[in-house]
Coordinates of C-alpha atoms in Angstrom, one line a residue:
M1 CA 223.4 132.2 129.3
R2 CA 220.3 131.6 131.4
Q3 CA 220.2 127.9 130.3
K4 CA 223.8 127.5 131.4
A5 CA 223.0 129.1 134.8
L6 CA 220.1 126.8 135.3
A7 CA 222.1 123.8 134.3
G8 CA 224.8 124.7 136.8
L9 CA 222.2 125.1 139.5
T10 CA 220.7 121.7 138.8
L11 CA 224.1 120.0 138.7
C12 CA 225.0 121.6 142.1
T13 CA 221.7 120.4 143.6
L14 CA 222.3 116.8 142.4
L15 CA 226.0 116.8 143.5
T16 CA 225.6 118.5 146.9
L17 CA 228.7 117.0 148.3
G18 CA 230.8 118.3 145.4
C19 CA 229.5 121.9 145.5
E20 CA 230.6 123.5 148.8
S21 CA 229.8 127.1 149.5
P22 CA 232.5 129.5 148.5
P23 CA 234.2 131.5 151.2
V24 CA 232.7 135.0 151.9
V25 CA 235.1 137.9 152.4
P26 CA 234.6 141.6 152.5
T27 CA 234.6 143.0 149.0
Q28 CA 237.4 145.2 147.7
D29 CA 235.3 146.3 144.7
K30 CA 234.6 150.0 145.2
Q31 CA 231.5 149.7 143.1
Q32 CA 230.0 147.2 145.5
H33 CA 231.3 149.0 148.6
I34 CA 229.6 152.4 148.4
R35 CA 228.2 153.9 151.5
A36 CA 225.2 156.2 150.8
A37 CA 222.5 158.0 152.7
R38 CA 219.2 159.5 151.6
I39 CA 217.6 162.9 151.4
E40 CA 213.9 163.0 152.0
G41 CA 211.2 165.7 152.5
N42 CA 208.0 167.1 151.0
A43 CA 207.0 168.9 147.9
V44 CA 204.8 171.9 149.0
V45 CA 202.6 173.5 146.4
Q46 CA 200.5 176.7 146.8
G47 CA 198.3 177.9 143.9
K48 CA 195.9 176.9 141.2
V49 CA 198.5 175.1 139.1
R50 CA 198.0 171.4 138.4
G51 CA 200.5 168.9 137.1
N52 CA 203.2 166.4 138.1
A53 CA 205.9 167.6 140.4
V54 CA 209.5 166.9 139.4
V55 CA 212.2 167.3 142.0
F56 CA 215.8 167.5 140.8
L57 CA 219.0 166.9 142.8
Y58 CA 222.1 168.9 141.8
D59 CA 225.7 168.8 142.9
A60 CA 226.1 172.2 144.6
T61 CA 229.4 172.7 142.9
R62 CA 227.7 172.4 139.5
L63 CA 225.0 175.0 139.4
P64 CA 222.0 174.6 137.0
P65 CA 221.2 177.2 134.4
P66 CA 221.3 180.2 134.3
Q67 CA 224.0 180.3 136.9
G68 CA 225.8 177.4 135.4
T69 CA 225.5 174.4 133.1
G70 CA 225.1 171.6 135.7
R71 CA 222.7 168.7 135.1
P72 CA 220.7 166.8 137.7
V73 CA 222.4 163.9 139.4
A74 CA 218.9 162.4 140.1
F75 CA 215.3 163.4 139.8
I76 CA 211.9 162.2 141.1
V77 CA 208.5 162.5 139.6
I78 CA 205.5 162.9 141.9
P79 CA 202.2 162.2 140.0
Q80 CA 199.7 164.9 140.2
A81 CA 197.0 162.5 141.5
Q82 CA 199.2 161.8 144.5
L83 CA 200.1 165.5 145.0
F84 CA 196.7 167.1 144.7
G85 CA 194.5 164.2 145.7
S86 CA 190.7 165.0 145.6
A87 CA 191.5 168.6 144.7
L88 CA 193.0 167.7 141.3
H89 CA 189.8 168.8 139.5
E90 CA 189.0 171.7 141.8
A91 CA 190.4 174.5 139.8
D92 CA 189.9 177.2 142.5
N93 CA 191.4 175.2 145.3
E94 CA 194.9 176.8 146.0
G95 CA 196.0 174.3 148.7
P96 CA 198.6 174.1 150.1
F97 CA 199.2 170.6 148.9
T98 CA 202.0 168.3 150.0
A99 CA 203.5 165.0 149.0
P100 CA 206.7 163.2 150.2
F101 CA 209.8 162.4 148.2
T102 CA 213.0 160.5 148.9
F103 CA 216.3 160.3 147.1
D104 CA 218.0 157.1 148.0
T105 CA 221.7 156.1 147.7
V106 CA 222.9 159.7 148.0
A107 CA 226.7 159.9 148.4
P108 CA 228.2 162.3 151.0
G109 CA 228.4 165.8 149.5
R110 CA 226.6 169.2 149.2
Y111 CA 223.4 169.4 147.1
L112 CA 220.8 171.8 145.7
L113 CA 217.2 170.7 145.3
R114 CA 215.2 172.4 142.5
G115 CA 211.9 171.5 140.9
L116 CA 209.0 172.2 138.6
I117 CA 205.3 171.6 138.4
D118 CA 204.9 170.1 134.9
A119 CA 201.6 171.9 134.2
D120 CA 198.5 170.1 133.0
T121 CA 197.0 173.1 131.3
C122 CA 193.8 171.3 130.4
L123 CA 193.0 170.8 134.1
M124 CA 193.9 174.5 134.6
G125 CA 191.4 175.5 131.9
L126 CA 193.9 177.3 129.7
P127 CA 193.4 177.5 125.9
S128 CA 195.4 175.3 123.5
C129 CA 195.9 173.0 126.4
H130 CA 198.2 170.0 126.9
G131 CA 198.9 167.5 129.7
P132 CA 202.2 167.2 131.5
D133 CA 204.9 167.0 128.9
F134 CA 208.2 166.8 130.7
N135 CA 210.3 163.9 129.5
P136 CA 213.8 163.7 130.9
W137 CA 215.3 161.6 128.2
Y138 CA 215.3 164.1 125.4
G139 CA 216.8 167.6 125.2
V140 CA 213.7 168.9 123.5
T141 CA 211.4 167.8 126.3
N142 CA 213.4 168.0 129.5
E143 CA 213.0 171.7 130.5
P144 CA 210.2 174.0 131.9
N145 CA 207.7 175.4 129.4
V146 CA 205.3 178.4 129.7
N147 CA 202.8 177.9 132.6
D148 CA 205.0 175.4 134.4
V149 CA 205.9 176.5 138.0
G150 CA 209.4 176.5 139.4
G151 CA 210.4 175.4 142.9
A152 CA 213.4 175.0 145.2
A153 CA 214.5 174.2 148.7
V154 CA 215.3 177.6 150.3
D155 CA 216.3 178.9 153.7
A156 CA 214.5 181.4 155.9
N157 CA 215.8 184.3 153.6
F158 CA 214.5 182.5 150.5
V159 CA 218.1 181.8 149.4
P160 CA 218.6 178.4 147.8
R161 CA 219.4 176.0 150.6
V162 CA 222.5 173.8 150.3
V163 CA 221.7 170.4 151.7
E164 CA 224.8 168.6 153.1
V165 CA 225.0 164.9 153.5
G166 CA 227.7 164.4 156.1
Q167 CA 229.3 161.3 157.7
D168 CA 229.5 160.1 161.3
E169 CA 232.8 159.1 163.1
N170 CA 232.7 155.7 161.3
G171 CA 232.4 157.2 157.9
T172 CA 228.7 156.2 157.5
P173 CA 226.7 158.9 155.6
I174 CA 224.0 160.6 157.6
A175 CA 220.5 160.9 156.2
V176 CA 218.9 164.3 155.8
T177 CA 215.2 164.6 156.4
G178 CA 212.6 167.3 156.5
V179 CA 213.6 169.1 153.4
A180 CA 210.8 171.2 151.9
V181 CA 210.8 172.0 148.2
S182 CA 208.3 174.8 147.7
F183 CA 206.4 175.8 144.6
G184 CA 204.3 179.0 144.2
T185 CA 202.7 181.1 141.6
Q186 CA 205.4 183.8 141.8
A187 CA 207.7 181.2 140.1
T188 CA 205.4 180.6 137.2
V189 CA 207.3 180.3 133.9
R190 CA 206.1 183.2 131.7
T191 CA 207.7 182.2 128.3
E192 CA 208.4 179.2 126.2
R193 CA 211.8 177.9 125.8
P194 CA 213.8 179.9 123.2
V195 CA 213.0 177.6 120.3
F196 CA 214.7 178.7 117.1
E197 CA 215.6 177.8 113.6
V198 CA 218.6 179.1 111.7
V199 CA 217.7 181.2 108.8
D200 CA 220.8 180.2 106.8
S201 CA 220.8 176.7 105.3
S202 CA 224.5 176.3 106.1
L203 CA 227.4 178.3 107.6
R204 CA 231.1 177.6 107.4
V205 CA 233.6 179.5 109.6
E206 CA 237.1 179.3 108.0
E207 CA 240.5 179.8 109.6
G208 CA 241.9 183.2 108.5
G209 CA 238.5 184.3 107.1
G210 CA 236.4 187.1 108.3
P211 CA 233.6 187.1 110.9
K212 CA 230.4 185.4 110.0
V213 CA 226.8 186.3 110.9
L214 CA 224.2 183.8 112.0
R215 CA 220.5 184.6 112.1
L216 CA 218.2 182.8 114.5
R217 CA 214.4 183.0 114.1
A218 CA 211.9 182.0 116.8
R219 CA 209.9 179.0 115.7
A220 CA 206.9 177.3 117.3
I221 CA 206.8 173.5 117.3
R222 CA 203.6 171.7 118.1
E223 CA 204.1 168.2 116.9
G224 CA 204.0 164.9 118.7
A225 CA 205.5 165.1 122.2
V226 CA 206.8 168.6 121.6
D227 CA 204.3 171.5 122.4
L228 CA 206.1 174.8 122.3
Q229 CA 203.6 177.3 121.0
A230 CA 205.0 180.9 121.1
P231 CA 208.7 181.2 121.7
V232 CA 210.3 184.7 122.0
F233 CA 213.8 185.9 122.6
R234 CA 214.0 188.1 125.8
V235 CA 216.9 190.5 125.3
H236 CA 218.2 192.6 128.2
F237 CA 221.4 193.5 130.0
A238 CA 222.7 191.2 132.7
D239 CA 223.1 192.3 136.4
E240 CA 223.6 189.1 138.2
N241 CA 224.7 190.6 141.5
R242 CA 222.0 193.2 141.4
D243 CA 224.3 196.1 142.1
G244 CA 222.6 198.4 139.6
V245 CA 225.5 198.1 137.2
A246 CA 225.4 196.1 134.0
D247 CA 227.8 193.1 134.1
D248 CA 230.9 193.0 131.9
T249 CA 232.4 189.6 132.7
N250 CA 234.8 189.5 129.8
G251 CA 236.2 193.0 130.4
D252 CA 235.5 194.2 126.8
G253 CA 233.9 197.4 128.0
Q254 CA 230.5 196.4 126.7
P255 CA 227.5 195.3 129.0
D256 CA 226.7 191.6 128.9
P257 CA 223.4 190.9 127.1
W258 CA 221.0 188.0 127.6
P259 CA 220.4 185.6 125.8
R260 CA 223.8 183.9 125.8
V261 CA 225.0 182.1 122.6
V262 CA 227.4 179.2 122.7
L263 CA 228.8 177.3 119.7
R264 CA 230.2 174.0 121.1
K265 CA 232.1 171.3 119.2
L266 CA 230.3 168.1 118.6
A267 CA 231.8 164.6 118.8
S268 CA 230.7 163.6 115.3
N269 CA 231.7 165.2 112.0
D270 CA 228.7 163.7 110.2
I271 CA 225.5 163.1 112.3
G272 CA 224.8 163.2 115.9
I273 CA 224.1 165.6 118.8
T274 CA 226.6 164.4 121.4
D275 CA 229.1 167.0 122.6
E276 CA 232.8 166.3 122.1
N277 CA 234.5 165.0 125.3
D278 CA 231.1 164.4 126.9
L279 CA 230.2 161.1 125.3
D280 CA 228.1 159.9 128.3
N281 CA 226.1 163.2 128.1
N282 CA 226.4 163.9 131.9
G283 CA 227.6 167.5 131.5
V284 CA 231.0 166.6 132.8
L285 CA 234.1 166.4 130.6
D286 CA 235.3 162.9 130.1
A287 CA 238.5 161.7 131.7
Q288 CA 240.0 161.0 128.3
G289 CA 239.4 162.8 125.0
A290 CA 240.7 165.3 122.5
S291 CA 242.8 168.4 123.4
Y292 CA 244.2 171.0 121.1
P293 CA 247.3 173.3 120.9
R294 CA 246.7 176.6 122.6
A295 CA 247.7 180.0 121.3
D296 CA 250.7 180.2 123.7
G297 CA 252.0 176.9 122.3
S298 CA 251.0 174.7 125.3
Q299 CA 248.5 171.9 125.2
A300 CA 246.4 170.5 128.1
E301 CA 246.8 166.9 129.1
T302 CA 243.1 166.6 129.8
P303 CA 240.2 167.0 127.3
D304 CA 239.1 170.4 126.1
L305 CA 235.7 172.0 126.0
V306 CA 235.9 173.6 122.6
V307 CA 233.7 176.6 121.7
L308 CA 233.8 179.2 119.0
A309 CA 233.6 182.9 119.9
A310 CA 230.0 184.1 119.5
G311 CA 227.7 186.8 120.8
L312 CA 224.7 188.9 120.0
M313 CA 225.4 191.7 117.5
P314 CA 224.9 194.9 119.6
D315 CA 223.4 197.0 116.8
M316 CA 220.2 195.0 117.0
Y317 CA 219.4 196.1 120.6
K318 CA 221.8 199.0 121.4
S319 CA 219.5 201.9 120.5
E320 CA 216.6 200.6 122.6
L321 CA 218.5 199.3 125.7
L322 CA 220.8 202.4 126.2
D323 CA 219.6 205.8 127.4
A324 CA 220.4 209.1 125.8
D325 CA 223.8 209.2 127.6
G326 CA 224.7 205.7 126.4
R327 CA 224.1 204.0 129.8
P328 CA 222.5 200.6 130.0
I329 CA 218.8 200.5 130.9
L330 CA 218.6 197.5 133.3
N331 CA 214.9 197.4 133.8
K332 CA 214.0 197.0 130.2
T333 CA 213.5 193.8 128.2
L334 CA 213.0 193.5 124.4
E335 CA 210.9 190.5 123.2
L336 CA 212.2 189.7 119.7
S337 CA 211.5 187.1 117.1
E338 CA 214.9 187.2 115.5
L339 CA 218.5 187.4 116.8
V340 CA 221.7 188.2 114.9
V341 CA 224.8 186.5 116.2
G342 CA 228.4 187.4 115.3
I343 CA 231.0 184.6 115.0
P344 CA 234.7 185.7 114.6
P345 CA 237.1 182.9 113.5
V346 CA 238.4 182.2 117.0
A347 CA 238.1 179.1 119.3
F348 CA 238.6 178.7 123.0
D349 CA 238.9 175.9 125.6
A350 CA 236.1 176.9 127.9
R351 CA 236.4 174.2 130.6
N352 CA 236.6 177.2 132.9
P353 CA 234.0 179.5 131.5
R354 CA 235.2 182.4 133.6
A355 CA 238.7 182.1 132.1
P356 CA 238.5 180.6 128.6
V357 CA 241.9 179.9 126.9
R358 CA 242.3 180.8 123.3
L359 CA 243.3 177.9 121.0
R360 CA 245.9 178.2 118.2
T361 CA 243.4 177.4 115.5
M362 CA 239.8 176.4 115.2
P363 CA 239.4 172.6 115.5
S364 CA 237.6 171.3 112.4
G365 CA 234.2 169.7 112.8
R366 CA 230.6 170.5 113.5
Y367 CA 229.5 172.9 116.2
A368 CA 226.1 173.0 118.0
V369 CA 224.3 176.4 118.4
I370 CA 223.1 176.8 122.0
L371 CA 220.9 179.6 123.2
M372 CA 220.2 180.3 126.9
Q373 CA 217.7 182.8 128.3
S374 CA 218.2 184.5 131.6
S375 CA 215.4 182.2 132.9
G376 CA 217.7 179.3 132.5
Q377 CA 215.7 177.9 129.5
V378 CA 217.8 176.6 126.7
W379 CA 217.4 175.5 123.1
R380 CA 220.0 174.0 120.9
V381 CA 220.5 172.7 117.4
P382 CA 221.1 170.1 116.2
N383 CA 218.7 168.2 118.4
E384 CA 216.6 165.0 118.5
L385 CA 214.1 166.5 116.0
D386 CA 216.8 166.2 113.3
P387 CA 214.9 164.3 110.5
R388 CA 217.8 161.8 110.5
L389 CA 217.4 161.0 114.2
A390 CA 213.8 161.6 115.1
P391 CA 212.1 158.5 113.6
G392 CA 214.2 156.2 115.7
L393 CA 213.3 158.1 118.8
G394 CA 209.6 158.4 118.2
L395 CA 209.8 162.1 117.8
P396 CA 208.5 164.4 115.1
Q397 CA 210.9 165.3 112.2
V398 CA 211.4 169.1 112.1
D399 CA 213.2 170.9 109.3
N400 CA 216.2 173.0 110.2
Q401 CA 216.7 171.3 113.6
S402 CA 219.7 169.4 112.1
F403 CA 221.7 172.6 111.5
A404 CA 225.3 172.8 112.7
V405 CA 228.0 175.4 112.1
E406 CA 230.9 173.8 110.2
V407 CA 234.7 174.5 110.5
P408 CA 236.5 172.8 107.6

C-alpha cells in the first residue's frame, strides 16, 4: 500500500499538468466534524505518599463504583518525578505538590474527575514493597490497591464536582480550566481488592433445579505484574444515604449487605472474558445484540444485560451484624476470608439495575462472578489470569481464575 502511494505521488509530480488539486468542500462526515473542548487543571497532593498520579474522566451520568458501574471515558498519568520533583525521595516532605493535566478533545457534556496515586511503596519505605503497578489495559491491574490514595474534583462542601463543558451561541464547546483534583491521606486505600478463588471446581445452575451455593475464598496473588498481598472481604450493611437506616433496595425486607455479588452472562460459551452485549468492553450495552423472552411474554428490541440472581447467604453474618433485637448494626464491619453466595435458578435483564426485569428462563452459557466491595474495588472471574489467556498477554497463569458458572 505504501509503495502504491509513493508511486502515485511520483507520477503526479512528473505529470503536474495532469494532476490538478481536487476541490475542497466542508466535510459531511460526522467523524471528521466533531467540535470538542478541553478540561485542564492541576493534581494537588498532600501527604507522604509517593507514586504516579492517575486522573480519570467519567461521564457524570455513568457513575463509577461503588455508586455505579461506569468506566472512564479517558485518563491521564502524571509521572511521580514530575509531580513530586526534588521531593520524590524526601519521605517526610508532605507538600503540597502540584502538577498540571489536560484532557483534550472533550465533547460537550457533564463530567466527574476522579483519581488515584498509584503508590510506590518502596519509596514510602513500606515492607514487601512494589513500584507503581496500575495498568489500565487489564482488569486485574486497573484498580486501586492497598496504600494507593484516592482523589477527586470536589466543591467547597467536599461534594464531587460536576464539570460541565458547555457551548457558545455558535455551538463551539467552551474549555473548562482551573479544575483541581485533590489527593490526601484521608483517602488512603486500606485494603486490597477483593481477590478470590472459587472453592468449587465447577458449578451448574439448571432450569427448574434448586438453588446452588458458591463459596468464594480470599486469595493473595503476587506474581508478575500482579501484587495483591492480603485480600479480605469486608462485610457490613449498606446505608448509602446515611440516614441511620439500613438500605433495602429490592424491598425484600432484609438489609442490603456489602459486598455485592453479580453473575453476568459472558459472550463466549467456551473461553473468553468479554461480557455479552458489550463486545467493545466500554461498559455500555452494544446497539445490537442478544435479547431474551421475559417472564411476562414480552421481549425487548434492544440487547439485554443478563444476570443470574445471587447474593450473600445471610446466615454467615446475621448473628454478628444484628443486635439482640434483630436490628442492623451499621457501624460494624466483619473482615472475612470466605463468603457463601446463594444462587436461585432465576435470570434478569438488569440494564436498569434499580428495576431488573425477570426473564422467562435462564439463558444458557457461561456467567462471570463479580464481587464489589463498598470501597468500589472489584474482582471478577474469569479474568486475564486464566491459564488459557495469560501467556498471550504476558501475565502470570493462576489456577482457578478461569472459573465461570454454567447454565446448560
